[in-house]
CSV table of C-alpha atoms in Angstrom, one decimal:
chain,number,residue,atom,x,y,z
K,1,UNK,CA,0.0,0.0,0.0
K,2,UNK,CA,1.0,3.6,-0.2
K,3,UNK,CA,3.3,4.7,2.8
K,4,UNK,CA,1.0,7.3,4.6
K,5,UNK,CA,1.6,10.6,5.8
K,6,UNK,CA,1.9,10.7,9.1
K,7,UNK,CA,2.5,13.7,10.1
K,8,UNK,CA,-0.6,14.8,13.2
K,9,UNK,CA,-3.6,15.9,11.1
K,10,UNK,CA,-4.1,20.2,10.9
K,11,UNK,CA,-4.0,22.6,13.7
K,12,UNK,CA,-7.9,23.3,13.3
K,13,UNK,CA,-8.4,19.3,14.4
K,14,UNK,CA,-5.8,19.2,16.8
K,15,UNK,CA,-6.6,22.5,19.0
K,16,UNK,CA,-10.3,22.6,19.2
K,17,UNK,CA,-13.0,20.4,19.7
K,18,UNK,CA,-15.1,21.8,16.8
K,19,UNK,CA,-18.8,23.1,17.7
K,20,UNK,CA,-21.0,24.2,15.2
K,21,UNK,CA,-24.8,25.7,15.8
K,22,UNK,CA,-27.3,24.2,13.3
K,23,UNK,CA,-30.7,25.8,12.9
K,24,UNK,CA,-30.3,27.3,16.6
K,25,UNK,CA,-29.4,24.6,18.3
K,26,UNK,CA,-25.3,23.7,18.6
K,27,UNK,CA,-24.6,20.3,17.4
K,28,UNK,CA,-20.6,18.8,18.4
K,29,UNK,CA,-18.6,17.5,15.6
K,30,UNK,CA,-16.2,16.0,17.7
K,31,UNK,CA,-16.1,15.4,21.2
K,32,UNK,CA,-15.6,18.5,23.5
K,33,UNK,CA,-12.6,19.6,26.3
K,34,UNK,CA,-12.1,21.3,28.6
K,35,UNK,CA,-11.7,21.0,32.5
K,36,UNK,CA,-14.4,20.5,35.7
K,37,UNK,CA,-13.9,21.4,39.3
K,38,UNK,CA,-15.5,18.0,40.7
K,39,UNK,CA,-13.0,15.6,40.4
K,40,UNK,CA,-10.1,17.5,42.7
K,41,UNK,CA,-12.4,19.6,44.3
K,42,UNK,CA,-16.2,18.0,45.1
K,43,UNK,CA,-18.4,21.1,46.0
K,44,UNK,CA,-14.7,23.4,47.5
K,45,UNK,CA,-14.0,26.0,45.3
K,46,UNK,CA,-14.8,29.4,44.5
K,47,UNK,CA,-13.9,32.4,42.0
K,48,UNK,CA,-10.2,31.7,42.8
K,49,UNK,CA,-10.2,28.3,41.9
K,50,UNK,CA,-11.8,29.2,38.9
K,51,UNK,CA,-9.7,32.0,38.1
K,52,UNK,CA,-6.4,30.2,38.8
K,53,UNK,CA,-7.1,27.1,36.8
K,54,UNK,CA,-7.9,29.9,33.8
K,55,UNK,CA,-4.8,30.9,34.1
K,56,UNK,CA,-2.9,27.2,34.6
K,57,UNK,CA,-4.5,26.6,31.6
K,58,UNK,CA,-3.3,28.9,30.0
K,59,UNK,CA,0.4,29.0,31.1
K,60,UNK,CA,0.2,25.3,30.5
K,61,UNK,CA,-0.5,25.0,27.1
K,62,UNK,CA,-3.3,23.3,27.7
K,63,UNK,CA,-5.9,25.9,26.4
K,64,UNK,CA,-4.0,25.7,23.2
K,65,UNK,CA,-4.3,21.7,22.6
K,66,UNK,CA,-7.9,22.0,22.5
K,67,UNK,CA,-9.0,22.0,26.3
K,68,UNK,CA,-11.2,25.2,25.8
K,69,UNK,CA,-14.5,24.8,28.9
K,70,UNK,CA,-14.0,25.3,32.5
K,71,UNK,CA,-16.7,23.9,34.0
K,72,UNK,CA,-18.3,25.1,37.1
K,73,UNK,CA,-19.5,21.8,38.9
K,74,UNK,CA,-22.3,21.2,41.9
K,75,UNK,CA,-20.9,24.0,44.5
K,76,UNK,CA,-21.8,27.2,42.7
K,77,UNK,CA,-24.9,27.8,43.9
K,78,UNK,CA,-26.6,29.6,46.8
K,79,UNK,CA,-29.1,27.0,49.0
K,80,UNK,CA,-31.3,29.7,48.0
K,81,UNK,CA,-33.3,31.5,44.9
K,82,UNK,CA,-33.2,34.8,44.4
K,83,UNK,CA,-36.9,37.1,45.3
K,84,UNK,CA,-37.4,36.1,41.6
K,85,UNK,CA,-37.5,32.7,41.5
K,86,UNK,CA,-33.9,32.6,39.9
K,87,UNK,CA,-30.4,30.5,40.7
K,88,UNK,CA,-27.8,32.4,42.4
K,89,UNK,CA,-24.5,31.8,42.9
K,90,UNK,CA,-23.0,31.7,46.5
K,91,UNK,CA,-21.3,35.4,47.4
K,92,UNK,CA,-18.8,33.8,49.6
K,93,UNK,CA,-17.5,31.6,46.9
K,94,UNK,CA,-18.4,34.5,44.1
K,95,UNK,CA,-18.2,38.0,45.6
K,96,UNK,CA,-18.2,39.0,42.1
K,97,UNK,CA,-20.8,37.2,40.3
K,98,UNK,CA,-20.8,34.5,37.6
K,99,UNK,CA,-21.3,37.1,34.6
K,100,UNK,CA,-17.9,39.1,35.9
K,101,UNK,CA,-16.2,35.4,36.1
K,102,UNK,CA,-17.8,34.3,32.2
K,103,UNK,CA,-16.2,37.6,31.2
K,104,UNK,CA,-12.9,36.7,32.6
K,105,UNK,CA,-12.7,33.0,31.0
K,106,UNK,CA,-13.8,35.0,27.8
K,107,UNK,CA,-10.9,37.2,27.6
K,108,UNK,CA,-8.9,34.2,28.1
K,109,UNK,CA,-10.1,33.0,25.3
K,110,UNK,CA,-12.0,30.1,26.6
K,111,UNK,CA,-15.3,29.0,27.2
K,112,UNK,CA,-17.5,28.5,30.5
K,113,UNK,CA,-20.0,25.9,31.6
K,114,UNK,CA,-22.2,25.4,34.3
K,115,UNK,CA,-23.8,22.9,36.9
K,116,UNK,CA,-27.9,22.4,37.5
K,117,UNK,CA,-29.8,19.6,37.1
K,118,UNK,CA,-33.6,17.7,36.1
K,119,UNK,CA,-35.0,17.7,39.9
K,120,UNK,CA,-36.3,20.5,41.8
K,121,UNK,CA,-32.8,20.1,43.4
K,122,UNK,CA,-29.2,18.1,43.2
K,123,UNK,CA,-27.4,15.8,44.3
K,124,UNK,CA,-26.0,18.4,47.2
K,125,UNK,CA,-29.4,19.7,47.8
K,126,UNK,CA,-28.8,22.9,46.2
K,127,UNK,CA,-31.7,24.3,43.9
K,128,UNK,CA,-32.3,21.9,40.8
K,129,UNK,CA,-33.9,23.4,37.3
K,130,UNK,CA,-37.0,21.2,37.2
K,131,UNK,CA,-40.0,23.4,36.7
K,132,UNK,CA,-37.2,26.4,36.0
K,133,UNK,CA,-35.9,25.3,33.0
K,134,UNK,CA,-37.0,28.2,31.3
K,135,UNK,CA,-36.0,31.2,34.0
K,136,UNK,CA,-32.9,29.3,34.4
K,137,UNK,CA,-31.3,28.8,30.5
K,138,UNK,CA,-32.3,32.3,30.7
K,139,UNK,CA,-30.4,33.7,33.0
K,140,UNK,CA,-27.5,31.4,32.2
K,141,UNK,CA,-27.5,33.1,29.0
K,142,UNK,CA,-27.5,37.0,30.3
K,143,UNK,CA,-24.5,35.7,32.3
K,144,UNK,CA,-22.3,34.2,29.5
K,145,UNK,CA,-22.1,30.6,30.3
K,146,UNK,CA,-21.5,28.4,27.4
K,147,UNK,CA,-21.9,25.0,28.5
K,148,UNK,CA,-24.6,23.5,30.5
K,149,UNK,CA,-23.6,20.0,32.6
K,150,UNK,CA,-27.0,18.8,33.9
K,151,UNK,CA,-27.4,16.1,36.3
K,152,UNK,CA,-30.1,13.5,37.5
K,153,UNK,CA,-30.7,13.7,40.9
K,154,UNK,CA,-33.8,16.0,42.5
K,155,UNK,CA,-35.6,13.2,44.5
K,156,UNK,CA,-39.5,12.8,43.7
K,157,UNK,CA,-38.8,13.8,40.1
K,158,UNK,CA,-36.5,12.0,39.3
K,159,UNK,CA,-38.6,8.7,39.9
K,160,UNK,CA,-42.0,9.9,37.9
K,161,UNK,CA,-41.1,11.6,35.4
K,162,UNK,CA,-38.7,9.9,32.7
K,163,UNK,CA,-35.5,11.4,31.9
K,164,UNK,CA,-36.5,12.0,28.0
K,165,UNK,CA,-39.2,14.5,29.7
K,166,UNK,CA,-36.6,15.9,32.7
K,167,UNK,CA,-33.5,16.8,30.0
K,168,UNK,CA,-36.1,17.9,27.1
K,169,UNK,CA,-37.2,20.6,28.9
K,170,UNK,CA,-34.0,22.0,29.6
K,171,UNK,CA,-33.1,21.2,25.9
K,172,UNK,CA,-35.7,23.4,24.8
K,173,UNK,CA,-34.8,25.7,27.5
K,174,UNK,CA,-31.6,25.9,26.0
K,175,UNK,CA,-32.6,26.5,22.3
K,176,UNK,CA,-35.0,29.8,23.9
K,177,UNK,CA,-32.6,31.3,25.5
K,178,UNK,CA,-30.9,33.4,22.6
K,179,UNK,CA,-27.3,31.8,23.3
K,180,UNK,CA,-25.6,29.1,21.6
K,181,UNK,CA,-25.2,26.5,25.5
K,182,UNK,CA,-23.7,23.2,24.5
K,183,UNK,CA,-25.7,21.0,26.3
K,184,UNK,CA,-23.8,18.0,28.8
K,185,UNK,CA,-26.5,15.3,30.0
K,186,UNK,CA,-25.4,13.4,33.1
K,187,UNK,CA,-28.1,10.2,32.9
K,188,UNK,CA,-25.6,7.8,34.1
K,189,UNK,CA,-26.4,5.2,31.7
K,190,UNK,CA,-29.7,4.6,33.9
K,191,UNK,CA,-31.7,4.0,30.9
K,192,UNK,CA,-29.4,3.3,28.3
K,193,UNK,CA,-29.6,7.1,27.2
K,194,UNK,CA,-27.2,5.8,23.8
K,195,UNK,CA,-30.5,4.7,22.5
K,196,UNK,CA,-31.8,8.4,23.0
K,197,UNK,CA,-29.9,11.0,24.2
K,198,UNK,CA,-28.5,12.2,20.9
K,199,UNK,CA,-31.7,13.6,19.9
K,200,UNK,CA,-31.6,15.8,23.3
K,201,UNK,CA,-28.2,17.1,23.9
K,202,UNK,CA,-24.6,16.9,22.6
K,203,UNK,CA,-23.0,14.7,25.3
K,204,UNK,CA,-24.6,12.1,27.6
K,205,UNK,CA,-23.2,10.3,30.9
K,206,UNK,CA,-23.0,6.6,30.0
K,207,UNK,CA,-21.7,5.4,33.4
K,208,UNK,CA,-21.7,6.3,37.2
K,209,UNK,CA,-19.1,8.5,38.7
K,210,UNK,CA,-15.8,7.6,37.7
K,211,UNK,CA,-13.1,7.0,40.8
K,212,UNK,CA,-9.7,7.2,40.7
K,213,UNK,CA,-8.7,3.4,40.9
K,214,UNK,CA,-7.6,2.2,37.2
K,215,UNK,CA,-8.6,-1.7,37.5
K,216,UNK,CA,-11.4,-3.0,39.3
K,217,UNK,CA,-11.3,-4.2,42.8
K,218,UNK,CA,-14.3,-5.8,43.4
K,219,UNK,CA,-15.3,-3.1,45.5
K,220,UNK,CA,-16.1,-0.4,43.0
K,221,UNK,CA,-19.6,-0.1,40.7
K,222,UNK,CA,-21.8,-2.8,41.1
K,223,UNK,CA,-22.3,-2.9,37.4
K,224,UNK,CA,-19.7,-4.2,35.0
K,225,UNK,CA,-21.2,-3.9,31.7
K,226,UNK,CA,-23.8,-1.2,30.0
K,227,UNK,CA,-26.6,-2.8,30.2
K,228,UNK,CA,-26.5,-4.1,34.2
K,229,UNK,CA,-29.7,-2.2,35.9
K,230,UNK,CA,-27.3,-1.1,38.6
K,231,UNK,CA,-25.7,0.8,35.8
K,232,UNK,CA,-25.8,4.2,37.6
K,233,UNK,CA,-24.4,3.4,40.6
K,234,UNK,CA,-20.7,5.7,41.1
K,235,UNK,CA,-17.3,4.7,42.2
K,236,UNK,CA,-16.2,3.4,38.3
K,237,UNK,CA,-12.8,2.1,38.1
K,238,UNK,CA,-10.9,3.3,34.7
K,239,UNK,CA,-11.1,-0.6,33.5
K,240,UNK,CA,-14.7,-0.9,34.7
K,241,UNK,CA,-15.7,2.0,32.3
K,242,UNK,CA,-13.5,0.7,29.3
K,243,UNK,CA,-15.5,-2.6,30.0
K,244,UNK,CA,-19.2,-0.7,29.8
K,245,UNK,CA,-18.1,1.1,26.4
K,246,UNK,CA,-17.8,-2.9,24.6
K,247,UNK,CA,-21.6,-2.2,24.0
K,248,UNK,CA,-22.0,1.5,23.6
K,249,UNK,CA,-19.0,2.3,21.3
K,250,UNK,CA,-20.8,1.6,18.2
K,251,UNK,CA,-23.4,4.3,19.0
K,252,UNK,CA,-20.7,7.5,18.6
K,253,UNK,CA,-21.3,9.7,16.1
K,254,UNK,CA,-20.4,13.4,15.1
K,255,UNK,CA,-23.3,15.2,17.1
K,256,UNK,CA,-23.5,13.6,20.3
K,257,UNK,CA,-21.1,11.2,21.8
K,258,UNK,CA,-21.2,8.7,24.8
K,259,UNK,CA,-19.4,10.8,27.9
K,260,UNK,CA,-17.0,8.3,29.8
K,261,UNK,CA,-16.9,10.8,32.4
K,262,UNK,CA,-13.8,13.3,33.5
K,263,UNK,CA,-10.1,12.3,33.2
K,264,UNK,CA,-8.6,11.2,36.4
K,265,UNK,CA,-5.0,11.9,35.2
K,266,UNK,CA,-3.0,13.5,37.4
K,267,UNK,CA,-5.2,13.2,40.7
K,268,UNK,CA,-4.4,9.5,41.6
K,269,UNK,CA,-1.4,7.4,42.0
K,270,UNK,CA,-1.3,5.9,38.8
K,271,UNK,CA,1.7,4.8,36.8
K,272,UNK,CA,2.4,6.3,34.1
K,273,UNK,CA,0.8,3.2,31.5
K,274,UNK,CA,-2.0,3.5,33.9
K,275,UNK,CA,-2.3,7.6,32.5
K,276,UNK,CA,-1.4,6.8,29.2
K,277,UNK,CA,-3.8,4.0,29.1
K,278,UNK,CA,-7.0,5.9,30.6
K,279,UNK,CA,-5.8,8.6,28.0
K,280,UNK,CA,-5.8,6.5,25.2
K,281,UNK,CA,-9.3,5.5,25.7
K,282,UNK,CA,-11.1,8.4,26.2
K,283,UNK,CA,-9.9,9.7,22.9
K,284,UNK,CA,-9.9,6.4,20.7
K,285,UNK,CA,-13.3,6.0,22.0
K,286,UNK,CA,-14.7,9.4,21.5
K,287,UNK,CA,-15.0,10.5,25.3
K,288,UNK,CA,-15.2,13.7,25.8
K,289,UNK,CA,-11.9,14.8,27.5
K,290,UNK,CA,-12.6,16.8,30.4
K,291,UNK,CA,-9.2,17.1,32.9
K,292,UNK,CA,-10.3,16.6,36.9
K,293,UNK,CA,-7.2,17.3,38.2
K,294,UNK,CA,-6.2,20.0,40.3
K,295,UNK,CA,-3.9,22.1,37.5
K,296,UNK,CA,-1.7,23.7,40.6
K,297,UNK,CA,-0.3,20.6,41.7
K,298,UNK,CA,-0.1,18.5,38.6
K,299,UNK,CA,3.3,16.7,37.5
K,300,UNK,CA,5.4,17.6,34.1
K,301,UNK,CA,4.1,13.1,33.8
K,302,UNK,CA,0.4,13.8,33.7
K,303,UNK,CA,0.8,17.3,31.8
K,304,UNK,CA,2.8,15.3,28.8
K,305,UNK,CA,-0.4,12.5,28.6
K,306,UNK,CA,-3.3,15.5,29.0
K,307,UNK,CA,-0.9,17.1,26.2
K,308,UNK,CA,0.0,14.5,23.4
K,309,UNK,CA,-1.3,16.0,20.3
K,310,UNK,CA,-0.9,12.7,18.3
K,311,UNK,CA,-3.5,11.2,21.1
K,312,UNK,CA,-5.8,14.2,21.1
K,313,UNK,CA,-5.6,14.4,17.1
K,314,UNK,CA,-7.2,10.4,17.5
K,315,UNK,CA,-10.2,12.2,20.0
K,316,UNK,CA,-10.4,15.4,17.5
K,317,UNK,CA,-10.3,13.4,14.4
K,318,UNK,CA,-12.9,14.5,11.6
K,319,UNK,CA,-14.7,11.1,11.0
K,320,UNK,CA,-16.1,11.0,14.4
K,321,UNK,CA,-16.1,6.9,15.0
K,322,UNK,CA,-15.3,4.7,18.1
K,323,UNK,CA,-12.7,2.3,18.5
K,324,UNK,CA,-14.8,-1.2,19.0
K,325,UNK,CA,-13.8,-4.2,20.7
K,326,UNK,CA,-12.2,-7.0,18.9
K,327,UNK,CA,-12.8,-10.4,21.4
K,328,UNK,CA,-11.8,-12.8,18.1
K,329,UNK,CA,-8.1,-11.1,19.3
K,330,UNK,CA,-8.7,-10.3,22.5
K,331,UNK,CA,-7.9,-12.6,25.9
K,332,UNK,CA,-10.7,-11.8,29.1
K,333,UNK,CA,-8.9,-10.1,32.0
K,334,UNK,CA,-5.4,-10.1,29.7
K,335,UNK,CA,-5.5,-8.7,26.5
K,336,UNK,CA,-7.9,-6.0,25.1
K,337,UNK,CA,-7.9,-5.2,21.6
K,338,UNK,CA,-9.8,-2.4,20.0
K,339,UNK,CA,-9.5,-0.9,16.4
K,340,UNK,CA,-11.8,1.9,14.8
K,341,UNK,CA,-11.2,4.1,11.4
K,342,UNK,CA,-9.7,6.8,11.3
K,343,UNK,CA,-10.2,10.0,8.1
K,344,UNK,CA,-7.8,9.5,5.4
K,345,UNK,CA,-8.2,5.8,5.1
K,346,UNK,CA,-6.6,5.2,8.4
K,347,UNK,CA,-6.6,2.3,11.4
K,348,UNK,CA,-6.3,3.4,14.9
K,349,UNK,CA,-5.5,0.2,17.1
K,350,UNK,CA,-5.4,-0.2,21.0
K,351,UNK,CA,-3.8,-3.1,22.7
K,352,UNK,CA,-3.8,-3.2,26.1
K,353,UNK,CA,-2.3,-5.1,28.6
K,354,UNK,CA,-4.5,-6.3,31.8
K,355,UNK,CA,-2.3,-8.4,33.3
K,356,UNK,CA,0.6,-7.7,35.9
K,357,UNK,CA,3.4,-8.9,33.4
K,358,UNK,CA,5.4,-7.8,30.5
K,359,UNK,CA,3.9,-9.9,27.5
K,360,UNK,CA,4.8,-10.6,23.9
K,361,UNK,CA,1.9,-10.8,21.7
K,362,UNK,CA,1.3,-11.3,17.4
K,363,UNK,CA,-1.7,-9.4,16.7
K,364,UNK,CA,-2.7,-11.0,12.7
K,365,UNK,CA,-3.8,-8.3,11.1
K,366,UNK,CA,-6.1,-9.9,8.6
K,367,UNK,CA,-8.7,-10.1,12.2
K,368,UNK,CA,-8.7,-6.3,12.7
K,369,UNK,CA,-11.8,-4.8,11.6
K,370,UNK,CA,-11.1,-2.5,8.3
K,371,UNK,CA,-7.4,-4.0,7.8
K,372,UNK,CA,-6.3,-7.5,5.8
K,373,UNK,CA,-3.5,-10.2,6.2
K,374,UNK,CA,-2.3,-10.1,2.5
K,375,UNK,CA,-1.5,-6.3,2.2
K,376,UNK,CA,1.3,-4.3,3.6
K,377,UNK,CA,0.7,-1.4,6.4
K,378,UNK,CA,2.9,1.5,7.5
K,379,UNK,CA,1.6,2.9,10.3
K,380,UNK,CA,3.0,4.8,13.7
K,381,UNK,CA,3.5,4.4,17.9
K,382,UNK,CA,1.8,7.1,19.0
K,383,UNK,CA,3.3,7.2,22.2
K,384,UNK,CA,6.4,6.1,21.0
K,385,UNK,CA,6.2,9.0,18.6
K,386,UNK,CA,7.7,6.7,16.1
K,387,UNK,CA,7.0,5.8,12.6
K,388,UNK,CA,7.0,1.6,11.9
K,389,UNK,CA,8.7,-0.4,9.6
K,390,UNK,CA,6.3,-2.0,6.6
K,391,UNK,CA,4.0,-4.7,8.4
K,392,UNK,CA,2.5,-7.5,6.7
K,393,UNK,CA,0.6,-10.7,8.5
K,394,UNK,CA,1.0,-10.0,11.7
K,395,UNK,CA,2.0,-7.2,14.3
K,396,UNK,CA,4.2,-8.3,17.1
K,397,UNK,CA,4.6,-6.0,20.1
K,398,UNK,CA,6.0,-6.3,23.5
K,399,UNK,CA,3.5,-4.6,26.1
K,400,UNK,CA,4.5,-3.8,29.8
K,401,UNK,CA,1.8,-4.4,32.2
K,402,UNK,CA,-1.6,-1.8,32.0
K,403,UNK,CA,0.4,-0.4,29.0
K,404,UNK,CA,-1.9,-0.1,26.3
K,405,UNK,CA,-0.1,0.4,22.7
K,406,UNK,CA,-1.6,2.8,20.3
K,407,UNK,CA,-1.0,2.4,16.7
K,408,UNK,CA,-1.9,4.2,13.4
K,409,UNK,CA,-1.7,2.0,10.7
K,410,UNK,CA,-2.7,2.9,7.1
């Protein structure tokens, strides 16, 4: 075949998640970024936070490889509406208000989000949209904010009334409101919202809460796979969630994609395969890649895996399609192999190793979706940053343990 170029595909895939507004409504042509306070700091922060991480990202580089939202999560909030019926953030946190806070992430260059969700309150207890939807998009959109993350808690709501009612209303909310809010559903995979969710907003939670343990203990969500009616349930190991996505990887699209929740690099004690390998996933399978890390105390290790442009050029590639697991190659609780196409007539492939040992390992390429046995492939180690010799037959490769190799191969 003809030796590829391999060289990362353009700046305007690589350094922005690409948002477009269709007939008023804004429709996500490839998975958003950004970064959310909930992850390093629960319900703890305020305008500092906010304002500091801005700037980290900034000073980083980060901004400039594509992660353009901050995301104010659950903690924003007074306990209280306003005399008007309307949210309100908390002055302690905010002495200055959330439209003077939007104004600084805009001259930043970056975009904000915000935190409500489809019960009369959340999971904290603070005031929930249900039965505001309309006063609140509103005044989300007099503010500034840009991005809307909206959650499923709210108590007697939240068990009669289905969430297609609960997150339409706020979708419509949304499109009233005169401002272009990219719209983040947080279902939790309750009722398999990769079925419908694409028809209501841009983003939808397939999963409960991620943690910060990369392989399952045991002792972490009580469901293991995307269709287990405990599937909402938090405390998600890294593994756990790769393991859910065997079924819902096919459903990613341009549009809407399945959200695998936010990126625990660089706020637990994972190796650096571990990183790499919760990294590789959430962009080979279309995630959207939010960081949850504290920015002021992450390592130079984690910044390099949030950073890889090769890896973010897989998440912000143009055709839109998942990775999907291969079990003709693959080994239960060993091997994992995953393959999805790639624009320009190219493979991306994922081989990760699940066990606690180096292995050696011939992947024959004639089994990988898209690719054959009799033709010749030139291809690239993406976090090698190498290019390959020609391949024909077969690809051998020597994985450390939770490594998981990421090749292009065209």
């Amino acid at each position: 075949m003809v030796r590829p170029n391999l060289k990362v595909v353009s700046l305007a895939i690589l350094f922005s998640c690409i948002v477009t507004e269709v007939n008023g409504e804004v429709s996500a042509s490839t998975p958003q970024m950004g970064w959310n306070s909930w992850n390093a700091f629960k319900t703890n922060f305020n305008q500092s936070t906010i304002k500091t991480t801005v700037d980290l990202l900034e000073s980083t580089g980060l901004r400039d490889v594509g992660y353009n939202y901050v995301i104010l999560d659950e903690g924003w909030q007074d306990l209280e509406r306003d005399s008007e019926g309307r949210q309100q953030p908390n002055t302690t946190k905010f002495p200055d208000g959330i439209a003077a806070l939007a104004q600084y992430v805009h001259q930043s260059d970056m975009k904000i989000g915000i935190y409500s969700d489809a019960g009369i309150y959340d999971c904290a207890f603070y005031p929930g949209s249900w039965g505001y939807e309309e006063l609140d998009a509103a005044i989300y959109a007099t503010w500034g904010i840009d991005y809307l993350k909206y959650d499923n808690c709210g108590g007697f709501e939240a068990n009669t009334q289905s969430p297609q009612v609960r997150f339409s209303a706020m979708r419509d909310a949304l499109k009233n409101s005169g401002r272009d809010i990219f719209y983040s559903i947080c279902e939790w995979g309750h009722q398999f919202p990769w079925y419908w969710a694409d028809q209501i907003g841009q983003s939808y939670r397939m999963s409960g809460d991620i943690t910060t343990i990369f392989s399952d203990t045991g002792k972490d969500c009580a469901c293991k796979t995307a269709y287990c009616l405990n599937t909402g349930y938090a405390g998600c190991s890294v593994l756990t969630i790769i393991r859910k996505m065997r079924e819902i990887a096919e459903f990613q699209h341009t549009g809407s994609f399945a959200d695998m929740d936010m990126l625990e690099i660089g706020n637990a004690n994972m190796t650096l395969n571990q990183e790499r390998t919760h990294m590789s996933f959430w962009a080979a399978l279309k995630s959207p890649l939010i960081i949850g890390a504290d920015l002021s105390t992450l390592s130079n290790s984690s910044l390099s895996v949030l950073t890889n442009k090769e890896i973010i050029a897989i998440s912000q590639d143009p055709l839109g399609k998942s990775a999907v697991f291969l079990p003709n190659v693959s080994v239960e609780k060993t091997l994992q192999v995953w393959a999805g196409p790639l624009s320009e007539n190219r493979t991306v492939l994922l081989v990760l190793n699940e066990s606690n040992d180096t292995m050696t390992r011939n992947i024959p390429l004639g089994q990988i979706t898209g690719l054959r046995g009799d033709l010749a492939y030139s291809g690239r180690d993406v976090w090698s940053s190498k290019n390959l010799a020609s391949i024909v037959g077969n690809l051998s490769l020597v994985i450390d343990a939770d490594e998981t190799k990421v090749l292009i191969l065209k």
